[in-house]
mmCIF file of C-alpha atoms in Angstrom:
data_model
loop_
_atom_site.group_PDB
_atom_site.id
_atom_site.type_symbol
_atom_site.label_atom_id
_atom_site.label_comp_id
_atom_site.label_asym_id
_atom_site.label_seq_id
_atom_site.Cartn_x
_atom_site.Cartn_y
_atom_site.Cartn_z
ATOM 1 C CA MET A 1 -95.785 -11.756 56.806
ATOM 2 C CA ARG A 2 -95.389 -14.371 59.545
ATOM 3 C CA PHE A 3 -97.233 -17.601 60.095
ATOM 4 C CA PRO A 4 -98.357 -18.443 63.602
ATOM 5 C CA ALA A 5 -95.683 -20.002 65.595
ATOM 6 C CA ARG A 6 -95.399 -21.613 69.049
ATOM 7 C CA SER A 7 -93.591 -19.724 71.647
ATOM 8 C CA TRP A 8 -89.953 -19.965 72.542
ATOM 9 C CA LYS A 9 -90.936 -22.227 75.350
ATOM 10 C CA SER A 10 -91.611 -25.045 72.960
ATOM 11 C CA VAL A 11 -88.086 -24.901 71.807
ATOM 12 C CA ARG A 12 -86.613 -25.067 75.279
ATOM 13 C CA SER A 13 -88.952 -27.950 76.089
ATOM 14 C CA CYS A 14 -87.833 -29.739 72.885
ATOM 15 C CA ALA A 15 -84.225 -29.304 74.000
ATOM 16 C CA PHE A 16 -85.010 -30.848 77.361
ATOM 17 C CA VAL A 17 -86.874 -33.889 75.804
ATOM 18 C CA GLY A 18 -83.824 -34.290 73.431
ATOM 19 C CA PHE A 19 -81.407 -34.303 76.355
ATOM 20 C CA SER A 20 -83.489 -36.764 78.376
ATOM 21 C CA PHE A 21 -83.874 -39.150 75.427
ATOM 22 C CA GLY A 22 -80.169 -38.755 74.810
ATOM 23 C CA VAL A 23 -79.383 -39.925 78.335
ATOM 24 C CA LEU A 24 -81.512 -43.016 77.935
ATOM 25 C CA LEU A 25 -79.931 -43.987 74.731
ATOM 26 C CA TRP A 26 -76.296 -43.080 75.551
ATOM 27 C CA PRO A 27 -75.292 -46.686 76.443
ATOM 28 C CA GLN A 28 -76.480 -47.958 73.081
ATOM 29 C CA VAL A 29 -74.726 -45.079 71.366
ATOM 30 C CA ARG A 30 -71.419 -45.874 73.008
ATOM 31 C CA LEU A 31 -71.757 -49.535 72.032
ATOM 32 C CA MET A 32 -72.627 -48.866 68.423
ATOM 33 C CA ALA A 33 -69.890 -46.356 68.193
ATOM 34 C CA SER A 34 -67.337 -48.714 69.506
ATOM 35 C CA GLN A 35 -68.506 -51.326 67.022
ATOM 36 C CA GLY A 36 -68.212 -48.868 64.038
ATOM 37 C CA GLY A 37 -71.895 -48.675 63.697
ATOM 38 C CA GLY A 38 -71.804 -45.044 62.552
ATOM 39 C CA TYR A 39 -74.234 -43.708 65.150
ATOM 40 C CA GLY A 40 -72.164 -40.951 66.758
ATOM 41 C CA ALA A 41 -72.989 -38.367 69.358
ATOM 42 C CA ARG A 42 -73.894 -35.728 66.591
ATOM 43 C CA THR A 43 -77.016 -37.800 65.563
ATOM 44 C CA MET A 44 -78.415 -37.637 69.219
ATOM 45 C CA PRO A 45 -81.813 -36.114 69.438
ATOM 46 C CA THR A 46 -81.435 -32.251 69.756
ATOM 47 C CA CYS A 47 -83.317 -29.145 68.980
ATOM 48 C CA GLY A 48 -81.463 -26.270 67.420
ATOM 49 C CA VAL A 49 -83.302 -23.452 65.638
ATOM 50 C CA TYR A 50 -82.297 -22.862 62.048
ATOM 51 C CA LEU A 51 -83.446 -20.208 59.556
ATOM 52 C CA VAL A 52 -83.070 -21.259 55.938
ATOM 53 C CA THR A 53 -83.830 -18.650 53.270
ATOM 54 C CA GLY A 54 -85.076 -19.908 49.924
ATOM 55 C CA ALA A 55 -86.412 -23.050 51.676
ATOM 56 C CA THR A 56 -89.400 -23.698 49.472
ATOM 57 C CA ASP A 57 -87.697 -25.717 46.763
ATOM 58 C CA GLY A 58 -84.445 -27.226 45.650
ATOM 59 C CA ILE A 59 -81.389 -27.219 47.928
ATOM 60 C CA GLY A 60 -82.987 -25.127 50.538
ATOM 61 C CA ARG A 61 -85.976 -27.344 51.013
ATOM 62 C CA TYR A 62 -83.852 -30.421 51.004
ATOM 63 C CA THR A 63 -81.665 -28.888 53.718
ATOM 64 C CA ALA A 64 -84.727 -28.078 55.756
ATOM 65 C CA GLU A 65 -85.874 -31.634 55.439
ATOM 66 C CA LEU A 66 -82.526 -33.036 56.688
ATOM 67 C CA LEU A 67 -82.749 -30.559 59.619
ATOM 68 C CA VAL A 68 -86.190 -31.568 60.799
ATOM 69 C CA LYS A 69 -85.285 -35.205 60.466
ATOM 70 C CA GLN A 70 -82.536 -34.500 63.085
ATOM 71 C CA ARG A 71 -85.253 -32.893 65.353
ATOM 72 C CA HIS A 72 -84.156 -29.348 64.714
ATOM 73 C CA VAL A 73 -86.736 -26.457 64.450
ATOM 74 C CA VAL A 74 -86.764 -24.935 61.044
ATOM 75 C CA LEU A 75 -87.804 -21.479 60.136
ATOM 76 C CA VAL A 76 -88.782 -21.608 56.400
ATOM 77 C CA HIS A 77 -88.405 -18.470 54.367
ATOM 78 C CA GLY A 78 -89.848 -17.966 50.973
ATOM 79 C CA ARG A 79 -91.509 -15.324 48.654
ATOM 80 C CA SER A 80 -94.765 -17.046 48.023
ATOM 81 C CA VAL A 81 -97.364 -17.472 50.912
ATOM 82 C CA GLN A 82 -98.695 -20.640 49.413
ATOM 83 C CA ARG A 83 -95.298 -22.242 48.757
ATOM 84 C CA VAL A 84 -94.181 -21.437 52.339
ATOM 85 C CA LYS A 85 -97.412 -22.945 53.710
ATOM 86 C CA ASP A 86 -96.915 -26.053 51.543
ATOM 87 C CA THR A 87 -93.256 -26.390 52.718
ATOM 88 C CA VAL A 88 -94.156 -26.015 56.339
ATOM 89 C CA ALA A 89 -96.849 -28.663 55.964
ATOM 90 C CA ARG A 90 -94.270 -30.972 54.226
ATOM 91 C CA LEU A 91 -91.826 -30.709 57.033
ATOM 92 C CA GLU A 92 -94.488 -31.257 59.631
ATOM 93 C CA ARG A 93 -95.515 -34.536 57.805
ATOM 94 C CA LEU A 94 -91.931 -35.558 58.328
ATOM 95 C CA GLY A 95 -92.579 -35.202 62.047
ATOM 96 C CA GLY A 96 -90.681 -31.905 62.414
ATOM 97 C CA GLU A 97 -91.486 -28.527 63.749
ATOM 98 C CA ALA A 98 -91.385 -25.701 61.188
ATOM 99 C CA HIS A 99 -92.595 -22.096 61.105
ATOM 100 C CA GLY A 100 -93.040 -19.911 57.942
ATOM 101 C CA PHE A 101 -91.865 -16.464 57.036
ATOM 102 C CA VAL A 102 -92.537 -14.615 53.793
ATOM 103 C CA ALA A 103 -90.331 -11.920 52.405
ATOM 104 C CA ASP A 104 -89.041 -10.636 49.155
ATOM 105 C CA LEU A 105 -85.227 -10.544 49.550
ATOM 106 C CA SER A 106 -84.722 -8.215 46.601
ATOM 107 C CA LEU A 107 -86.060 -5.467 48.801
ATOM 108 C CA MET A 108 -84.050 -4.466 51.797
ATOM 109 C CA SER A 109 -87.171 -3.213 53.517
ATOM 110 C CA ASP A 110 -88.544 -6.852 53.396
ATOM 111 C CA VAL A 111 -85.236 -8.117 54.692
ATOM 112 C CA ARG A 112 -85.495 -5.860 57.687
ATOM 113 C CA LYS A 113 -89.054 -7.076 58.405
ATOM 114 C CA LEU A 114 -87.992 -10.630 58.173
ATOM 115 C CA ALA A 115 -85.258 -10.071 60.608
ATOM 116 C CA GLN A 116 -87.557 -8.390 63.049
ATOM 117 C CA GLU A 117 -90.228 -11.081 62.921
ATOM 118 C CA VAL A 118 -87.674 -13.899 63.319
ATOM 119 C CA SER A 119 -85.796 -12.161 66.169
ATOM 120 C CA GLU A 120 -89.103 -11.418 68.160
ATOM 121 C CA LYS A 121 -90.332 -14.861 67.849
ATOM 122 C CA PHE A 122 -87.079 -16.728 68.184
ATOM 123 C CA PRO A 123 -84.539 -14.728 70.328
ATOM 124 C CA VAL A 124 -82.072 -17.559 69.944
ATOM 125 C CA LEU A 125 -80.853 -18.853 66.629
ATOM 126 C CA HIS A 126 -78.399 -21.697 66.188
ATOM 127 C CA GLY A 127 -78.005 -21.374 62.499
ATOM 128 C CA LEU A 128 -78.672 -18.956 59.623
ATOM 129 C CA LEU A 129 -78.341 -20.403 56.125
ATOM 130 C CA ASN A 130 -78.401 -17.679 53.525
ATOM 131 C CA ASN A 131 -79.395 -20.011 50.729
ATOM 132 C CA ALA A 132 -81.851 -17.940 48.636
ATOM 133 C CA GLY A 133 -80.360 -16.886 45.325
ATOM 134 C CA THR A 134 -81.244 -15.986 41.799
ATOM 135 C CA PHE A 135 -79.829 -16.181 38.296
ATOM 136 C CA ASP A 136 -81.084 -13.567 35.851
ATOM 137 C CA GLY A 137 -83.765 -11.816 37.904
ATOM 138 C CA ASP A 138 -86.908 -12.517 35.703
ATOM 139 C CA TYR A 139 -85.253 -14.966 33.292
ATOM 140 C CA THR A 140 -85.510 -12.591 30.327
ATOM 141 C CA GLY A 141 -81.718 -11.930 29.936
ATOM 142 C CA LYS A 142 -82.336 -8.263 30.667
ATOM 143 C CA ARG A 143 -80.883 -6.206 33.470
ATOM 144 C CA VAL A 144 -83.617 -5.912 36.218
ATOM 145 C CA VAL A 145 -83.683 -3.139 38.671
ATOM 146 C CA THR A 146 -85.709 -3.408 41.897
ATOM 147 C CA SER A 147 -88.115 -0.755 43.172
ATOM 148 C CA GLU A 148 -85.332 0.277 45.593
ATOM 149 C CA GLY A 149 -82.966 0.967 42.666
ATOM 150 C CA ASN A 150 -80.592 -2.132 42.838
ATOM 151 C CA GLU A 151 -79.662 -4.626 40.275
ATOM 152 C CA TYR A 152 -81.633 -7.646 41.057
ATOM 153 C CA SER A 153 -78.969 -10.335 41.339
ATOM 154 C CA LEU A 154 -76.911 -8.049 43.622
ATOM 155 C CA ALA A 155 -79.864 -7.308 45.808
ATOM 156 C CA VAL A 156 -80.906 -10.958 46.449
ATOM 157 C CA ASN A 157 -77.573 -12.756 46.357
ATOM 158 C CA VAL A 158 -75.376 -10.358 48.140
ATOM 159 C CA MET A 159 -77.173 -7.390 49.779
ATOM 160 C CA ALA A 160 -79.968 -9.426 51.369
ATOM 161 C CA PRO A 161 -77.531 -11.951 53.110
ATOM 162 C CA PHE A 162 -75.262 -8.986 54.138
ATOM 163 C CA LEU A 163 -78.138 -7.098 55.812
ATOM 164 C CA LEU A 164 -79.937 -10.142 57.203
ATOM 165 C CA SER A 165 -76.760 -11.421 58.775
ATOM 166 C CA SER A 166 -76.117 -8.088 60.473
ATOM 167 C CA LEU A 167 -79.591 -7.980 61.835
ATOM 168 C CA LEU A 168 -79.618 -11.558 63.139
ATOM 169 C CA MET A 169 -76.104 -11.809 64.425
ATOM 170 C CA PRO A 170 -77.088 -10.999 68.078
ATOM 171 C CA THR A 171 -79.478 -13.907 68.071
ATOM 172 C CA LEU A 172 -76.885 -16.263 66.640
ATOM 173 C CA LYS A 173 -74.421 -15.180 69.269
ATOM 174 C CA SER A 174 -76.979 -15.706 71.988
ATOM 175 C CA SER A 175 -76.936 -19.529 71.287
ATOM 176 C CA GLY A 176 -73.317 -19.736 72.176
ATOM 177 C CA SER A 177 -72.675 -21.821 69.211
ATOM 178 C CA GLY A 178 -74.068 -19.984 66.173
ATOM 179 C CA ARG A 179 -73.372 -20.852 62.550
ATOM 180 C CA LEU A 180 -73.774 -18.135 59.836
ATOM 181 C CA ILE A 181 -73.526 -19.621 56.388
ATOM 182 C CA VAL A 182 -73.679 -17.877 53.048
ATOM 183 C CA THR A 183 -74.113 -19.932 49.908
ATOM 184 C CA ALA A 184 -71.665 -19.142 47.184
ATOM 185 C CA SER A 185 -70.651 -20.996 44.131
ATOM 186 C CA MET A 186 -67.736 -22.391 42.146
ATOM 187 C CA SER A 187 -68.878 -19.867 39.516
ATOM 188 C CA ALA A 188 -67.608 -17.018 41.642
ATOM 189 C CA GLY A 189 -65.688 -14.690 39.460
ATOM 190 C CA TYR A 190 -65.953 -11.663 37.172
ATOM 191 C CA HIS A 191 -63.563 -9.648 39.284
ATOM 192 C CA GLN A 192 -63.760 -6.576 37.060
ATOM 193 C CA GLY A 193 -67.329 -6.070 38.203
ATOM 194 C CA LEU A 194 -66.106 -4.998 41.685
ATOM 195 C CA LYS A 195 -65.808 -1.537 40.227
ATOM 196 C CA ASP A 196 -69.384 -1.568 39.060
ATOM 197 C CA LEU A 197 -71.387 -3.666 41.494
ATOM 198 C CA GLN A 198 -74.694 -2.691 39.834
ATOM 199 C CA LEU A 199 -73.348 -3.696 36.427
ATOM 200 C CA GLU A 200 -74.650 -0.590 34.815
ATOM 201 C CA GLN A 201 -72.192 -1.392 31.946
ATOM 202 C CA GLY A 202 -71.567 -4.745 30.234
ATOM 203 C CA TYR A 203 -74.473 -6.530 32.025
ATOM 204 C CA SER A 204 -75.114 -10.206 31.359
ATOM 205 C CA ALA A 205 -76.984 -12.691 33.528
ATOM 206 C CA HIS A 206 -73.848 -14.818 33.861
ATOM 207 C CA HIS A 207 -71.561 -11.757 34.743
ATOM 208 C CA ALA A 208 -74.151 -10.770 37.410
ATOM 209 C CA TYR A 209 -74.374 -14.198 38.932
ATOM 210 C CA SER A 210 -70.590 -14.759 38.901
ATOM 211 C CA LEU A 211 -69.905 -11.288 40.381
ATOM 212 C CA SER A 212 -72.557 -11.869 43.101
ATOM 213 C CA LYS A 213 -71.022 -15.123 44.112
ATOM 214 C CA LEU A 214 -67.558 -13.574 44.283
ATOM 215 C CA CYS A 215 -68.961 -10.844 46.440
ATOM 216 C CA ASP A 216 -70.381 -13.497 48.860
ATOM 217 C CA VAL A 217 -67.038 -15.112 49.211
ATOM 218 C CA MET A 218 -65.408 -11.801 49.970
ATOM 219 C CA MET A 219 -68.032 -10.702 52.173
ATOM 220 C CA VAL A 220 -67.664 -13.887 54.336
ATOM 221 C CA LYS A 221 -63.872 -13.405 54.518
ATOM 222 C CA GLU A 222 -64.356 -9.970 55.848
ATOM 223 C CA MET A 223 -67.215 -10.865 58.046
ATOM 224 C CA ASP A 224 -65.115 -13.619 59.593
ATOM 225 C CA ARG A 225 -62.171 -11.207 60.115
ATOM 226 C CA ARG A 226 -64.446 -8.792 61.887
ATOM 227 C CA TYR A 227 -66.839 -11.114 63.863
ATOM 228 C CA GLY A 228 -65.725 -14.688 63.626
ATOM 229 C CA SER A 229 -65.330 -16.054 67.167
ATOM 230 C CA PRO A 230 -65.621 -19.838 67.412
ATOM 231 C CA PRO A 231 -67.429 -21.548 68.987
ATOM 232 C CA GLN A 232 -69.758 -18.669 69.774
ATOM 233 C CA LEU A 233 -70.047 -17.631 66.165
ATOM 234 C CA CYS A 234 -68.668 -19.484 63.189
ATOM 235 C CA ILE A 235 -69.004 -17.847 59.736
ATOM 236 C CA HIS A 236 -68.479 -19.943 56.540
ATOM 237 C CA THR A 237 -69.267 -20.022 52.862
ATOM 238 C CA LEU A 238 -69.497 -22.967 50.504
ATOM 239 C CA ASP A 239 -70.738 -24.380 47.098
ATOM 240 C CA PRO A 240 -73.772 -26.551 48.008
ATOM 241 C CA ASP A 241 -72.145 -29.472 46.048
ATOM 242 C CA PRO A 242 -68.339 -28.688 46.501
ATOM 243 C CA THR A 243 -67.425 -31.738 44.348
ATOM 244 C CA SER A 244 -69.097 -30.670 41.154
ATOM 245 C CA SER A 245 -71.456 -27.745 41.606
ATOM 246 C CA TRP A 246 -73.962 -29.428 39.176
ATOM 247 C CA ILE A 247 -77.128 -29.998 41.148
ATOM 248 C CA ASP A 248 -80.388 -30.260 39.072
ATOM 249 C CA THR A 249 -82.255 -27.012 40.347
ATOM 250 C CA LYS A 250 -84.261 -24.368 38.760
ATOM 251 C CA MET A 251 -81.302 -22.000 38.746
ATOM 252 C CA LEU A 252 -78.972 -24.621 36.934
ATOM 253 C CA ARG A 253 -81.640 -25.208 34.256
ATOM 254 C CA ALA A 254 -82.138 -21.478 33.688
ATOM 255 C CA GLY A 255 -78.481 -20.555 33.361
ATOM 256 C CA TRP A 256 -76.657 -23.633 32.263
ATOM 257 C CA SER A 257 -78.398 -26.901 31.388
ATOM 258 C CA SER A 258 -80.565 -29.627 32.603
ATOM 259 C CA GLY A 259 -79.539 -33.038 33.762
ATOM 260 C CA GLY A 260 -77.613 -32.171 36.874
ATOM 261 C CA HIS A 261 -77.117 -34.487 39.841
ATOM 262 C CA PRO A 262 -80.200 -35.092 42.114
ATOM 263 C CA VAL A 263 -80.686 -32.574 44.962
ATOM 264 C CA SER A 264 -80.208 -35.378 47.450
ATOM 265 C CA ARG A 265 -76.456 -35.005 46.664
ATOM 266 C CA ALA A 266 -76.457 -31.505 48.126
ATOM 267 C CA THR A 267 -75.694 -32.300 51.637
ATOM 268 C CA ALA A 268 -72.919 -29.795 52.319
ATOM 269 C CA SER A 269 -75.135 -27.007 53.564
ATOM 270 C CA PHE A 270 -76.654 -29.296 56.230
ATOM 271 C CA THR A 271 -73.231 -30.575 57.115
ATOM 272 C CA MET A 272 -71.773 -27.099 57.528
ATOM 273 C CA LEU A 273 -74.682 -26.066 59.698
ATOM 274 C CA THR A 274 -74.584 -29.102 62.052
ATOM 275 C CA ASP A 275 -71.348 -30.979 61.931
ATOM 276 C CA GLU A 276 -69.140 -30.244 65.010
ATOM 277 C CA LYS A 277 -66.094 -29.797 62.779
ATOM 278 C CA TYR A 278 -67.570 -26.450 61.526
ATOM 279 C CA GLY A 279 -68.159 -25.285 65.056
ATOM 280 C CA LYS A 280 -64.538 -25.316 65.960
ATOM 281 C CA SER A 281 -63.193 -22.823 63.486
ATOM 282 C CA SER A 282 -64.452 -19.940 61.379
ATOM 283 C CA GLY A 283 -63.849 -18.587 57.832
ATOM 284 C CA ILE A 284 -63.962 -21.773 55.975
ATOM 285 C CA CYS A 285 -64.540 -21.512 52.227
ATOM 286 C CA TRP A 286 -65.622 -25.023 51.072
ATOM 287 C CA GLY A 287 -65.477 -25.564 47.312
ATOM 288 C CA VAL A 288 -65.312 -21.913 46.369
ATOM 289 C CA GLY A 289 -62.503 -19.550 45.394
ATOM 290 C CA GLY A 290 -62.375 -15.788 45.338
ATOM 291 C CA GLY A 291 -59.135 -14.264 44.520
ATOM 292 C CA ALA A 292 -59.532 -10.945 46.162
ATOM 293 C CA SER A 293 -57.142 -9.048 48.422
ATOM 294 C CA ALA A 294 -57.875 -8.036 51.993
ATOM 295 C CA GLY A 295 -58.175 -4.399 50.878
ATOM 296 C CA GLU A 296 -60.680 -5.362 48.215
ATOM 297 C CA CYS A 297 -62.729 -7.301 50.692
ATOM 298 C CA GLU A 298 -62.764 -4.306 53.102
ATOM 299 C CA LYS A 299 -63.748 -1.897 50.211
ATOM 300 C CA LEU A 300 -66.580 -4.211 49.359
ATOM 301 C CA TRP A 301 -67.821 -4.251 52.945
ATOM 302 C CA GLU A 302 -67.806 -0.517 52.997
ATOM 303 C CA ASP A 303 -69.738 -0.506 49.727
ATOM 304 C CA LEU A 304 -72.410 -2.951 50.952
ATOM 305 C CA VAL A 305 -72.809 -0.902 54.248
ATOM 306 C CA GLN A 306 -73.664 2.090 52.078
ATOM 307 C CA LEU A 307 -76.063 0.127 49.769
ATOM 308 C CA THR A 308 -77.937 -1.605 52.603
ATOM 309 C CA GLY A 309 -77.652 0.671 55.576
ATOM 310 C CA ALA A 310 -76.510 -2.251 57.643
ATOM 311 C CA GLU A 311 -75.524 -1.235 61.212
ATOM 312 C CA TRP A 312 -73.263 -4.068 62.432
ATOM 313 C CA PRO A 313 -73.145 -4.716 66.110
#
């Protein structure tokens, strides 16, 4: 399901306004920068288009808020129609431009629909943040299998960003400076699960989450090897809080404990999407490990192609 959106012309006009305003302000910017005022070129008005999955709460919503405050256009993804509407309204109240898209990322059929709707309405993307994630599918501690036959955490955390990235890569490349980010975690691990991605044996919620985040890191490494081409396309992965990985979110409370750091500390995703540093290179793994060989990364890639039916450009 897609919410009404303005045409691509609005984005182009926004870019023009940002450029014009930037020209007017440039003398002040140079002066403040020379005086150490902290107002550098990166904070100039601009209008990129960014898709954030899982943008209706937590780190995803906070990242979306940071983006609209910098005059970027945000495409808000979520599972709930009402929550997507509420988030779009929230971003608009901040003075930003936002558009809503609804999809269940546990289903690859929905992922394909999401990619089609986004690319039809926005043929140019400057950034894709694969932020949506899950810990313990339905929070019962039991292994959940989707209607398409996939273990739930694998589907949402790994298969969905793999397929969505393949489908939206042309729109990212068309910007000339695309960023493709996959959210991983310091919890990446459970290496033995690579031989049983669906965890049909020895399932636990923590094993499923840890394995899925290991797969994310490995997937990004292989994706970068195949497609990373800075500055046209920069592919990275990160922990949203590389210093501690302990942000107070629904996922943290479900799987570990309450009392984490406020979500306002989780600025790494926004930084990786927008800071020019991450547009000069590709394949950065910020705050995450993933001790897998090149051969294992390639094997995982082949497995994910089989599971998702992804056709990479």
